[in-house]
Amino acid sequence: MGLGTITLLGMLCTPGQAPADVTPWNSPSMKIPIDYNRDKKNEIKELLLYVSPDQGQTWQHHSVGYPEKDAFFTFNAPADGVYWFNMVVVDKAGRREPADVYKVAPALKVLFDTKKPVVQIASAQRTGDDV
């Protein structure tokens, strides 16, 4: 069992809008709760958030959190699209869990979709009060 995982509580995916393992999000900013084994808090040096904008082909270190003061990471999507997230727990001896973010499944997948839909009516006929 690992020292840390990312969880997003209270989010439900609406069928038909995104795959079941992807959370749709209509704001460019998201607070990702930091969740880790609280019994190991004294062993943890820092928590690293990694982000992949290309479905795991590359991972970028995004931010650092500290168990004694941080409850969440803040992520601001630079553009709409699907972003994958993983957290790496670094203990006071410098060991990382997971050791390689490329070898583990993402803890969270989010579809950032901030653009409002645009509807254009190409043709319409009015019949009484109906169109």
PDB file of C-alpha atoms in Angstrom:
ATOM      1  CA  MET A   1       0.000   0.000   0.000  1.00  0.00           C
ATOM      2  CA  GLY A   2       1.384   3.400  -0.980  1.00  0.00           C
ATOM      3  CA  LEU A   3       2.030   6.435   1.150  1.00  0.00           C
ATOM      4  CA  GLY A   4       0.030   8.756  -1.072  1.00  0.00           C
ATOM      5  CA  THR A   5      -2.731   9.054  -3.624  1.00  0.00           C
ATOM      6  CA  ILE A   6      -4.729  11.914  -5.025  1.00  0.00           C
ATOM      7  CA  THR A   7      -8.471  11.851  -4.541  1.00  0.00           C
ATOM      8  CA  LEU A   8     -11.168  14.152  -5.728  1.00  0.00           C
ATOM      9  CA  LEU A   9     -14.141  13.884  -3.423  1.00  0.00           C
ATOM     10  CA  GLY A  10     -17.749  14.528  -4.314  1.00  0.00           C
ATOM     11  CA  MET A  11     -17.334  14.591  -8.109  1.00  0.00           C
ATOM     12  CA  LEU A  12     -19.629  12.579 -10.365  1.00  0.00           C
ATOM     13  CA  CYS A  13     -19.238  12.110 -14.090  1.00  0.00           C
ATOM     14  CA  THR A  14     -22.360  12.704 -16.177  1.00  0.00           C
ATOM     15  CA  PRO A  15     -22.881   9.829 -18.631  1.00  0.00           C
ATOM     16  CA  GLY A  16     -22.206  10.776 -22.246  1.00  0.00           C
ATOM     17  CA  GLN A  17     -20.010  13.752 -21.436  1.00  0.00           C
ATOM     18  CA  ALA A  18     -16.688  12.058 -20.709  1.00  0.00           C
ATOM     19  CA  PRO A  19     -15.334   8.541 -20.172  1.00  0.00           C
ATOM     20  CA  ALA A  20     -16.099   7.057 -16.756  1.00  0.00           C
ATOM     21  CA  ASP A  21     -12.559   7.554 -15.480  1.00  0.00           C
ATOM     22  CA  VAL A  22     -12.388  11.235 -16.534  1.00  0.00           C
ATOM     23  CA  THR A  23     -13.873  13.994 -14.383  1.00  0.00           C
ATOM     24  CA  PRO A  24     -15.360  16.886 -16.405  1.00  0.00           C
ATOM     25  CA  TRP A  25     -14.507  20.351 -15.047  1.00  0.00           C
ATOM     26  CA  ASN A  26     -15.845  23.662 -16.405  1.00  0.00           C
ATOM     27  CA  SER A  27     -13.391  26.007 -14.680  1.00  0.00           C
ATOM     28  CA  PRO A  28      -9.698  26.442 -15.575  1.00  0.00           C
ATOM     29  CA  SER A  29      -8.758  26.266 -11.871  1.00  0.00           C
ATOM     30  CA  MET A  30      -9.050  23.236  -9.600  1.00  0.00           C
ATOM     31  CA  LYS A  31      -8.113  22.474  -6.005  1.00  0.00           C
ATOM     32  CA  ILE A  32      -6.926  18.877  -5.718  1.00  0.00           C
ATOM     33  CA  PRO A  33      -7.127  17.542  -2.147  1.00  0.00           C
ATOM     34  CA  ILE A  34      -3.908  16.015  -0.854  1.00  0.00           C
ATOM     35  CA  ASP A  35      -4.640  12.552   0.516  1.00  0.00           C
ATOM     36  CA  TYR A  36      -1.956  10.370   2.086  1.00  0.00           C
ATOM     37  CA  ASN A  37      -1.525   7.961   4.977  1.00  0.00           C
ATOM     38  CA  ARG A  38      -1.748  10.299   8.008  1.00  0.00           C
ATOM     39  CA  ASP A  39       0.053   7.710  10.167  1.00  0.00           C
ATOM     40  CA  LYS A  40       3.162   8.328   8.029  1.00  0.00           C
ATOM     41  CA  LYS A  41       2.997  12.148   8.316  1.00  0.00           C
ATOM     42  CA  ASN A  42       6.183  12.402  10.421  1.00  0.00           C
ATOM     43  CA  GLU A  43       8.104  10.392   7.801  1.00  0.00           C
ATOM     44  CA  ILE A  44       7.093  12.626   4.865  1.00  0.00           C
ATOM     45  CA  LYS A  45       9.331  15.454   3.670  1.00  0.00           C
ATOM     46  CA  GLU A  46       7.178  16.696   0.786  1.00  0.00           C
ATOM     47  CA  LEU A  47       4.414  15.819  -1.661  1.00  0.00           C
ATOM     48  CA  LEU A  48       4.970  16.447  -5.368  1.00  0.00           C
ATOM     49  CA  LEU A  49       2.154  16.971  -7.864  1.00  0.00           C
ATOM     50  CA  TYR A  50       2.880  15.758 -11.390  1.00  0.00           C
ATOM     51  CA  VAL A  51       0.732  16.648 -14.409  1.00  0.00           C
ATOM     52  CA  SER A  52       0.549  15.078 -17.849  1.00  0.00           C
ATOM     53  CA  PRO A  53      -1.120  17.097 -20.623  1.00  0.00           C
ATOM     54  CA  ASP A  54      -0.628  14.253 -23.138  1.00  0.00           C
ATOM     55  CA  GLN A  55      -2.187  11.206 -21.444  1.00  0.00           C
ATOM     56  CA  GLY A  56       0.958   9.984 -19.722  1.00  0.00           C
ATOM     57  CA  GLN A  57       3.476  10.364 -22.542  1.00  0.00           C
ATOM     58  CA  THR A  58       5.258  13.048 -20.522  1.00  0.00           C
ATOM     59  CA  TRP A  59       4.917  14.096 -16.881  1.00  0.00           C
ATOM     60  CA  GLN A  60       5.782  17.553 -15.569  1.00  0.00           C
ATOM     61  CA  HIS A  61       6.496  18.425 -11.951  1.00  0.00           C
ATOM     62  CA  HIS A  62       3.879  21.053 -11.134  1.00  0.00           C
ATOM     63  CA  SER A  63       4.052  21.908  -7.426  1.00  0.00           C
ATOM     64  CA  VAL A  64       5.214  20.899  -3.954  1.00  0.00           C
ATOM     65  CA  GLY A  65       3.057  20.424  -0.888  1.00  0.00           C
ATOM     66  CA  TYR A  66       4.033  19.876   2.728  1.00  0.00           C
ATOM     67  CA  PRO A  67       2.026  17.637   5.073  1.00  0.00           C
ATOM     68  CA  GLU A  68       2.259  20.064   7.993  1.00  0.00           C
ATOM     69  CA  LYS A  69       0.692  22.991   6.110  1.00  0.00           C
ATOM     70  CA  ASP A  70      -0.983  22.033   2.801  1.00  0.00           C
ATOM     71  CA  ALA A  71      -4.387  20.391   2.345  1.00  0.00           C
ATOM     72  CA  PHE A  72      -4.600  20.705  -1.459  1.00  0.00           C
ATOM     73  CA  PHE A  73      -2.729  21.546  -4.648  1.00  0.00           C
ATOM     74  CA  THR A  74      -4.053  24.304  -6.919  1.00  0.00           C
ATOM     75  CA  PHE A  75      -3.896  23.618 -10.639  1.00  0.00           C
ATOM     76  CA  ASN A  76      -4.684  26.175 -13.349  1.00  0.00           C
ATOM     77  CA  ALA A  77      -5.139  24.534 -16.743  1.00  0.00           C
ATOM     78  CA  PRO A  78      -3.282  26.517 -19.416  1.00  0.00           C
ATOM     79  CA  ALA A  79      -5.798  25.294 -22.035  1.00  0.00           C
ATOM     80  CA  ASP A  80      -8.870  23.103 -22.293  1.00  0.00           C
ATOM     81  CA  GLY A  81      -8.199  19.393 -22.617  1.00  0.00           C
ATOM     82  CA  VAL A  82      -7.581  16.237 -20.614  1.00  0.00           C
ATOM     83  CA  TYR A  83      -4.928  16.376 -17.889  1.00  0.00           C
ATOM     84  CA  TRP A  84      -3.690  13.445 -15.835  1.00  0.00           C
ATOM     85  CA  PHE A  85      -2.434  13.848 -12.263  1.00  0.00           C
ATOM     86  CA  ASN A  86      -0.237  11.849  -9.913  1.00  0.00           C
ATOM     87  CA  MET A  87       1.287  12.604  -6.549  1.00  0.00           C
ATOM     88  CA  VAL A  88       4.725  11.460  -5.432  1.00  0.00           C
ATOM     89  CA  VAL A  89       5.430  11.195  -1.721  1.00  0.00           C
ATOM     90  CA  VAL A  90       9.034  11.936  -0.752  1.00  0.00           C
ATOM     91  CA  ASP A  91      10.116  10.694   2.664  1.00  0.00           C
ATOM     92  CA  LYS A  92      12.767  12.313   4.847  1.00  0.00           C
ATOM     93  CA  ALA A  93      15.390   9.864   3.499  1.00  0.00           C
ATOM     94  CA  GLY A  94      14.661  11.067  -0.058  1.00  0.00           C
ATOM     95  CA  ARG A  95      12.851   7.914  -1.205  1.00  0.00           C
ATOM     96  CA  ARG A  96       9.985   8.526  -3.626  1.00  0.00           C
ATOM     97  CA  GLU A  97       6.716   6.656  -3.821  1.00  0.00           C
ATOM     98  CA  PRO A  98       5.978   5.910  -6.539  1.00  0.00           C
ATOM     99  CA  ALA A  99       9.598   5.884  -7.657  1.00  0.00           C
ATOM    100  CA  ASP A 100       8.608   6.540 -11.298  1.00  0.00           C
ATOM    101  CA  VAL A 101       5.345   8.290 -12.289  1.00  0.00           C
ATOM    102  CA  TYR A 102       5.661   6.778 -15.768  1.00  0.00           C
ATOM    103  CA  LYS A 103       5.127   3.282 -14.330  1.00  0.00           C
ATOM    104  CA  VAL A 104       1.887   3.865 -12.397  1.00  0.00           C
ATOM    105  CA  ALA A 105      -1.662   4.612 -13.476  1.00  0.00           C
ATOM    106  CA  PRO A 106      -2.785   8.220 -13.036  1.00  0.00           C
ATOM    107  CA  ALA A 107      -4.554   8.930  -9.763  1.00  0.00           C
ATOM    108  CA  LEU A 108      -6.866  11.470 -11.410  1.00  0.00           C
ATOM    109  CA  LYS A 109      -7.937  12.371 -14.971  1.00  0.00           C
ATOM    110  CA  VAL A 110      -9.723  15.661 -15.594  1.00  0.00           C
ATOM    111  CA  LEU A 111     -11.282  17.092 -18.749  1.00  0.00           C
ATOM    112  CA  PHE A 112     -11.050  20.879 -18.498  1.00  0.00           C
ATOM    113  CA  ASP A 113     -13.828  22.260 -20.713  1.00  0.00           C
ATOM    114  CA  THR A 114     -14.322  25.959 -20.058  1.00  0.00           C
ATOM    115  CA  LYS A 115     -15.811  27.073 -23.372  1.00  0.00           C
ATOM    116  CA  LYS A 116     -19.565  27.640 -23.398  1.00  0.00           C
ATOM    117  CA  PRO A 117     -21.403  25.771 -26.144  1.00  0.00           C
ATOM    118  CA  VAL A 118     -22.381  27.770 -29.219  1.00  0.00           C
ATOM    119  CA  VAL A 119     -25.690  26.932 -30.894  1.00  0.00           C
ATOM    120  CA  GLN A 120     -26.554  28.119 -34.378  1.00  0.00           C
ATOM    121  CA  ILE A 121     -29.950  27.498 -35.927  1.00  0.00           C
ATOM    122  CA  ALA A 122     -29.500  26.959 -39.648  1.00  0.00           C
ATOM    123  CA  SER A 123     -33.172  26.781 -40.518  1.00  0.00           C
ATOM    124  CA  ALA A 124     -36.437  27.179 -38.612  1.00  0.00           C
ATOM    125  CA  GLN A 125     -40.132  27.586 -39.381  1.00  0.00           C
ATOM    126  CA  ARG A 126     -42.691  29.062 -37.087  1.00  0.00           C
ATOM    127  CA  THR A 127     -46.054  27.338 -36.743  1.00  0.00           C
ATOM    128  CA  GLY A 128     -48.186  29.215 -34.239  1.00  0.00           C
ATOM    129  CA  ASP A 129     -46.177  29.424 -31.017  1.00  0.00           C
ATOM    130  CA  ASP A 130     -43.813  26.607 -32.010  1.00  0.00           C
ATOM    131  CA  VAL A 131     -40.565  26.850 -33.937  1.00  0.00           C
TER     132      VAL A 131
END
